[in-house]
PDB file of C-alpha atoms in Angstrom:
ATOM      1  CA  UNK D1248      82.455  75.277 -91.441  1.00  0.00           C
ATOM      2  CA  UNK D1249      79.365  75.272 -89.250  1.00  0.00           C
ATOM      3  CA  UNK D1250      78.997  77.491 -86.241  1.00  0.00           C
ATOM      4  CA  UNK D1251      78.756  75.914 -82.797  1.00  0.00           C
ATOM      5  CA  UNK D1252      75.239  75.084 -81.662  1.00  0.00           C
ATOM      6  CA  UNK D1253      73.354  77.794 -79.797  1.00  0.00           C
ATOM      7  CA  UNK D1254      73.298  77.254 -75.998  1.00  0.00           C
ATOM      8  CA  UNK D1255      69.947  76.321 -74.449  1.00  0.00           C
ATOM      9  CA  UNK D1256      67.727  79.273 -73.644  1.00  0.00           C
ATOM     10  CA  UNK D1257      68.355  78.794 -69.951  1.00  0.00           C
ATOM     11  CA  UNK D1258      72.072  79.514 -70.493  1.00  0.00           C
ATOM     12  CA  UNK D1259      71.810  82.524 -72.839  1.00  0.00           C
ATOM     13  CA  UNK D1260      73.259  85.554 -71.069  1.00  0.00           C
ATOM     14  CA  UNK D1261      70.531  88.036 -71.915  1.00  0.00           C
ATOM     15  CA  UNK D1262      67.754  85.650 -70.939  1.00  0.00           C
ATOM     16  CA  UNK D1263      69.494  84.754 -67.682  1.00  0.00           C
ATOM     17  CA  UNK D1264      69.922  88.431 -66.850  1.00  0.00           C
ATOM     18  CA  UNK D1265      66.322  89.257 -67.736  1.00  0.00           C
ATOM     19  CA  UNK D1266      65.038  86.407 -65.577  1.00  0.00           C
ATOM     20  CA  UNK D1267      67.323  87.433 -62.712  1.00  0.00           C
ATOM     21  CA  UNK D1268      66.008  91.006 -62.847  1.00  0.00           C
ATOM     22  CA  UNK D1269      62.394  89.837 -62.982  1.00  0.00           C
ATOM     23  CA  UNK D1270      61.026  89.626 -59.426  1.00  0.00           C
ATOM     24  CA  UNK D1271      64.439  90.512 -57.933  1.00  0.00           C
ATOM     25  CA  UNK D1272      62.677  91.009 -54.578  1.00  0.00           C
ATOM     26  CA  UNK D1273      62.262  87.233 -54.387  1.00  0.00           C
ATOM     27  CA  UNK D1274      65.932  86.940 -53.366  1.00  0.00           C
ATOM     28  CA  UNK D1275      67.244  83.408 -53.765  1.00  0.00           C
ATOM     29  CA  UNK D1276      64.048  82.076 -55.346  1.00  0.00           C
ATOM     30  CA  UNK D1277      64.257  82.275 -59.128  1.00  0.00           C
ATOM     31  CA  UNK D1278      61.686  81.300 -61.763  1.00  0.00           C
ATOM     32  CA  UNK D1279      63.560  78.030 -62.334  1.00  0.00           C
ATOM     33  CA  UNK D1280      62.597  76.868 -58.834  1.00  0.00           C
ATOM     34  CA  UNK D1281      59.573  74.703 -59.604  1.00  0.00           C
ATOM     35  CA  UNK D1282      58.641  73.817 -56.029  1.00  0.00           C
ATOM     36  CA  UNK D1283      55.372  74.809 -54.394  1.00  0.00           C
ATOM     37  CA  UNK D1284      57.076  77.182 -51.956  1.00  0.00           C
ATOM     38  CA  UNK D1285      54.328  77.284 -49.334  1.00  0.00           C
ATOM     39  CA  UNK D1286      54.340  73.486 -49.097  1.00  0.00           C
ATOM     40  CA  UNK D1287      58.155  73.412 -48.918  1.00  0.00           C
ATOM     41  CA  UNK D1288      58.123  76.022 -46.125  1.00  0.00           C
ATOM     42  CA  UNK D1289      55.545  73.953 -44.221  1.00  0.00           C
ATOM     43  CA  UNK D1290      57.689  70.821 -44.603  1.00  0.00           C
ATOM     44  CA  UNK D1291      60.803  72.684 -43.459  1.00  0.00           C
ATOM     45  CA  UNK D1292      58.930  74.031 -40.425  1.00  0.00           C
ATOM     46  CA  UNK D1293      57.954  70.477 -39.456  1.00  0.00           C
ATOM     47  CA  UNK D1294      61.591  69.418 -39.725  1.00  0.00           C
ATOM     48  CA  UNK D1295      62.694  72.550 -37.850  1.00  0.00           C
ATOM     49  CA  UNK D1296      60.355  71.710 -34.957  1.00  0.00           C
ATOM     50  CA  UNK D1297      61.608  68.117 -34.965  1.00  0.00           C
ATOM     51  CA  UNK D1298      65.252  69.206 -34.769  1.00  0.00           C
ATOM     52  CA  UNK D1299      64.529  71.720 -31.993  1.00  0.00           C
ATOM     53  CA  UNK D1300      62.712  69.098 -29.908  1.00  0.00           C
ATOM     54  CA  UNK D1301      65.465  66.576 -30.652  1.00  0.00           C
ATOM     55  CA  UNK D1302      68.147  69.063 -29.551  1.00  0.00           C
ATOM     56  CA  UNK D1303      66.311  69.761 -26.295  1.00  0.00           C
ATOM     57  CA  UNK D1304      65.971  66.040 -25.649  1.00  0.00           C
ATOM     58  CA  UNK D1305      69.693  65.431 -26.304  1.00  0.00           C
ATOM     59  CA  UNK D1306      70.543  68.295 -23.942  1.00  0.00           C
ATOM     60  CA  UNK D1307      68.299  66.935 -21.188  1.00  0.00           C
ATOM     61  CA  UNK D1308      69.629  63.412 -21.653  1.00  0.00           C
ATOM     62  CA  UNK D1309      73.232  64.647 -21.474  1.00  0.00           C
ATOM     63  CA  UNK D1310      72.425  66.197 -18.102  1.00  0.00           C
ATOM     64  CA  UNK D1311      71.005  62.891 -16.858  1.00  0.00           C
ATOM     65  CA  UNK D1312      74.139  60.922 -17.695  1.00  0.00           C
ATOM     66  CA  UNK D1313      76.278  61.213 -14.607  1.00  0.00           C
ATOM     67  CA  UNK D1314      79.516  59.812 -13.378  1.00  0.00           C
ATOM     68  CA  UNK D1315      83.058  60.090 -14.672  1.00  0.00           C
ATOM     69  CA  UNK D1316      82.839  56.880 -16.700  1.00  0.00           C
ATOM     70  CA  UNK D1317      79.829  58.222 -18.614  1.00  0.00           C
ATOM     71  CA  UNK D1318      81.308  61.654 -19.352  1.00  0.00           C
ATOM     72  CA  UNK D1319      82.099  60.710 -22.992  1.00  0.00           C
ATOM     73  CA  UNK D1320      78.435  59.756 -23.492  1.00  0.00           C
ATOM     74  CA  UNK D1321      77.281  63.102 -22.092  1.00  0.00           C
ATOM     75  CA  UNK D1322      79.774  64.936 -24.329  1.00  0.00           C
ATOM     76  CA  UNK D1323      78.507  63.013 -27.360  1.00  0.00           C
ATOM     77  CA  UNK D1324      74.888  63.895 -26.512  1.00  0.00           C
ATOM     78  CA  UNK D1325      75.805  67.574 -26.073  1.00  0.00           C
ATOM     79  CA  UNK D1326      77.456  67.443 -29.506  1.00  0.00           C
ATOM     80  CA  UNK D1327      74.288  65.931 -30.998  1.00  0.00           C
ATOM     81  CA  UNK D1328      72.233  68.726 -29.420  1.00  0.00           C
ATOM     82  CA  UNK D1329      74.568  71.328 -30.913  1.00  0.00           C
ATOM     83  CA  UNK D1330      74.396  69.743 -34.389  1.00  0.00           C
ATOM     84  CA  UNK D1331      70.585  69.582 -34.260  1.00  0.00           C
ATOM     85  CA  UNK D1332      70.419  73.258 -33.262  1.00  0.00           C
ATOM     86  CA  UNK D1333      72.764  74.115 -36.126  1.00  0.00           C
ATOM     87  CA  UNK D1334      70.547  72.107 -38.513  1.00  0.00           C
ATOM     88  CA  UNK D1335      67.482  73.942 -37.222  1.00  0.00           C
ATOM     89  CA  UNK D1336      69.210  77.276 -37.906  1.00  0.00           C
ATOM     90  CA  UNK D1337      69.965  76.154 -41.479  1.00  0.00           C
ATOM     91  CA  UNK D1338      66.318  75.194 -41.996  1.00  0.00           C
ATOM     92  CA  UNK D1339      65.155  78.529 -40.542  1.00  0.00           C
ATOM     93  CA  UNK D1340      67.497  80.359 -42.915  1.00  0.00           C
ATOM     94  CA  UNK D1341      66.168  78.411 -45.896  1.00  0.00           C
ATOM     95  CA  UNK D1342      62.562  79.107 -44.858  1.00  0.00           C
ATOM     96  CA  UNK D1343      63.392  82.830 -44.786  1.00  0.00           C
ATOM     97  CA  UNK D1344      65.080  82.588 -48.201  1.00  0.00           C
ATOM     98  CA  UNK D1345      61.864  81.092 -49.554  1.00  0.00           C
ATOM     99  CA  UNK D1346      59.959  84.125 -48.233  1.00  0.00           C
ATOM    100  CA  UNK D1347      58.313  82.577 -45.185  1.00  0.00           C
ATOM    101  CA  UNK D1348      58.707  82.724 -41.409  1.00  0.00           C
ATOM    102  CA  UNK D1349      60.376  79.957 -39.434  1.00  0.00           C
ATOM    103  CA  UNK D1350      58.126  78.659 -36.661  1.00  0.00           C
ATOM    104  CA  UNK D1351      60.077  78.844 -33.413  1.00  0.00           C
ATOM    105  CA  UNK D1352      57.084  79.456 -31.138  1.00  0.00           C
ATOM    106  CA  UNK D1353      57.539  76.943 -28.293  1.00  0.00           C
ATOM    107  CA  UNK D1354      53.772  76.533 -27.930  1.00  0.00           C
ATOM    108  CA  UNK D1355      53.591  74.942 -31.398  1.00  0.00           C
ATOM    109  CA  UNK D1356      56.796  72.907 -31.491  1.00  0.00           C
ATOM    110  CA  UNK D1357      55.342  69.704 -29.962  1.00  0.00           C
ATOM    111  CA  UNK D1358      52.425  69.522 -32.421  1.00  0.00           C
ATOM    112  CA  UNK D1359      54.692  69.971 -35.459  1.00  0.00           C
ATOM    113  CA  UNK D1360      57.597  67.828 -34.264  1.00  0.00           C
ATOM    114  CA  UNK D1361      57.855  64.230 -35.396  1.00  0.00           C
ATOM    115  CA  UNK D1362      60.161  63.530 -32.431  1.00  0.00           C
ATOM    116  CA  UNK D1363      58.427  63.022 -29.086  1.00  0.00           C
ATOM    117  CA  UNK D1364      60.277  64.499 -26.109  1.00  0.00           C
ATOM    118  CA  UNK D1365      60.857  61.917 -23.392  1.00  0.00           C
ATOM    119  CA  UNK D1366      63.056  62.065 -20.338  1.00  0.00           C
ATOM    120  CA  UNK D1367      64.271  59.377 -17.923  1.00  0.00           C
ATOM    121  CA  UNK D1368      65.407  58.839 -14.380  1.00  0.00           C
ATOM    122  CA  UNK D1369      69.010  59.707 -13.633  1.00  0.00           C
ATOM    123  CA  UNK D1370      71.383  57.015 -14.750  1.00  0.00           C
ATOM    124  CA  UNK D1371      69.091  55.124 -17.155  1.00  0.00           C
ATOM    125  CA  UNK D1372      71.760  55.122 -19.828  1.00  0.00           C
ATOM    126  CA  UNK D1373      70.103  52.402 -21.917  1.00  0.00           C
ATOM    127  CA  UNK D1374      66.765  54.245 -21.906  1.00  0.00           C
ATOM    128  CA  UNK D1375      68.443  57.540 -22.851  1.00  0.00           C
ATOM    129  CA  UNK D1376      70.447  56.074 -25.729  1.00  0.00           C
ATOM    130  CA  UNK D1377      67.484  54.023 -26.970  1.00  0.00           C
ATOM    131  CA  UNK D1378      65.177  57.047 -26.978  1.00  0.00           C
ATOM    132  CA  UNK D1379      67.777  59.182 -28.746  1.00  0.00           C
ATOM    133  CA  UNK D1380      68.302  56.445 -31.344  1.00  0.00           C
ATOM    134  CA  UNK D1381      64.535  56.269 -31.937  1.00  0.00           C
ATOM    135  CA  UNK D1382      64.442  60.059 -32.342  1.00  0.00           C
ATOM    136  CA  UNK D1383      67.346  59.947 -34.795  1.00  0.00           C
ATOM    137  CA  UNK D1384      65.660  57.184 -36.794  1.00  0.00           C
ATOM    138  CA  UNK D1385      62.405  59.172 -36.935  1.00  0.00           C
ATOM    139  CA  UNK D1386      64.328  62.150 -38.299  1.00  0.00           C
ATOM    140  CA  UNK D1387      66.166  59.936 -40.783  1.00  0.00           C
ATOM    141  CA  UNK D1388      62.873  58.617 -42.156  1.00  0.00           C
ATOM    142  CA  UNK D1389      61.365  62.109 -42.236  1.00  0.00           C
ATOM    143  CA  UNK D1390      64.395  63.548 -44.028  1.00  0.00           C
ATOM    144  CA  UNK D1391      64.469  60.678 -46.542  1.00  0.00           C
ATOM    145  CA  UNK D1392      60.819  61.275 -47.402  1.00  0.00           C
ATOM    146  CA  UNK D1393      61.425  65.027 -47.607  1.00  0.00           C
ATOM    147  CA  UNK D1394      64.352  64.540 -50.011  1.00  0.00           C
ATOM    148  CA  UNK D1395      62.212  62.304 -52.233  1.00  0.00           C
ATOM    149  CA  UNK D1396      59.286  64.725 -52.104  1.00  0.00           C
ATOM    150  CA  UNK D1397      61.356  67.831 -52.955  1.00  0.00           C
ATOM    151  CA  UNK D1398      63.192  65.949 -55.715  1.00  0.00           C
ATOM    152  CA  UNK D1399      64.508  68.162 -58.491  1.00  0.00           C
ATOM    153  CA  UNK D1400      61.963  70.950 -57.944  1.00  0.00           C
ATOM    154  CA  UNK D1401      64.160  72.789 -55.414  1.00  0.00           C
ATOM    155  CA  UNK D1402      67.791  71.608 -55.634  1.00  0.00           C
ATOM    156  CA  UNK D1403      69.029  73.937 -52.876  1.00  0.00           C
ATOM    157  CA  UNK D1404      66.518  72.647 -50.348  1.00  0.00           C
ATOM    158  CA  UNK D1405      67.181  69.070 -51.425  1.00  0.00           C
ATOM    159  CA  UNK D1406      70.943  69.448 -50.848  1.00  0.00           C
ATOM    160  CA  UNK D1407      70.298  70.972 -47.415  1.00  0.00           C
ATOM    161  CA  UNK D1408      68.036  68.064 -46.501  1.00  0.00           C
ATOM    162  CA  UNK D1409      70.623  65.570 -47.768  1.00  0.00           C
ATOM    163  CA  UNK D1410      73.322  67.162 -45.566  1.00  0.00           C
ATOM    164  CA  UNK D1411      71.024  66.990 -42.534  1.00  0.00           C
ATOM    165  CA  UNK D1412      70.189  63.376 -43.393  1.00  0.00           C
ATOM    166  CA  UNK D1413      73.858  62.442 -43.580  1.00  0.00           C
ATOM    167  CA  UNK D1414      74.512  63.972 -40.148  1.00  0.00           C
ATOM    168  CA  UNK D1415      71.490  62.233 -38.629  1.00  0.00           C
ATOM    169  CA  UNK D1416      72.585  58.867 -40.036  1.00  0.00           C
ATOM    170  CA  UNK D1417      76.033  59.336 -38.452  1.00  0.00           C
ATOM    171  CA  UNK D1418      74.389  60.103 -35.101  1.00  0.00           C
ATOM    172  CA  UNK D1419      72.205  57.003 -35.366  1.00  0.00           C
ATOM    173  CA  UNK D1420      75.254  54.848 -36.171  1.00  0.00           C
ATOM    174  CA  UNK D1421      77.027  56.091 -33.038  1.00  0.00           C
ATOM    175  CA  UNK D1422      73.952  55.605 -30.865  1.00  0.00           C
ATOM    176  CA  UNK D1423      73.352  52.131 -32.260  1.00  0.00           C
ATOM    177  CA  UNK D1424      76.970  51.168 -31.614  1.00  0.00           C
ATOM    178  CA  UNK D1425      76.557  52.376 -28.040  1.00  0.00           C
ATOM    179  CA  UNK D1426      73.611  50.030 -27.534  1.00  0.00           C
ATOM    180  CA  UNK D1427      75.501  47.071 -29.028  1.00  0.00           C
ATOM    181  CA  UNK D1428      78.679  47.790 -27.049  1.00  0.00           C
ATOM    182  CA  UNK D1429      77.715  49.516 -23.778  1.00  0.00           C
ATOM    183  CA  UNK D1430      81.345  49.553 -22.588  1.00  0.00           C
ATOM    184  CA  UNK D1431      82.528  51.807 -25.428  1.00  0.00           C
ATOM    185  CA  UNK D1432      83.825  55.264 -24.676  1.00  0.00           C
ATOM    186  CA  UNK D1433      80.742  56.895 -26.217  1.00  0.00           C
ATOM    187  CA  UNK D1434      77.568  55.694 -27.902  1.00  0.00           C
TER     188      UNK D1434
END
């Protein structure tokens, strides 16, 4: 009777423990993370800035949408702002886990953001929804490229980006539906 095959080195208890103890100050980043961490942190800071600017734009646009019949649109936009802020917090947390500082300095947000902040006159519902849809689509494209770029080198960051991408795609679907059917309860 032959003995079962030996598990791969990566799964051997002693080797796992030794690797976990090595550079324990690195926190969540282990030697199996193959990503260039400085480049990943830079990418995440670009996405962080984009989500912060997007959240501010959603908030401003929600304030511009007036009238009782447009209240569901304003509520939807406030919800989008909240989700973008939550996504920005997740990115900031991941940046810290990687050993870097999240860039929240308002002076540098516009230059890093891929979303351009634009506001409208009160009541320009079509302009507001169109601009928010464009911002969502910019973030979708940015997140898709980020997911492809990170690939298998940093699975935790990739999963975070995929979750943000899924949320952004849902927002874009709602905004797009609002443009196609302006009489709907919300975009």
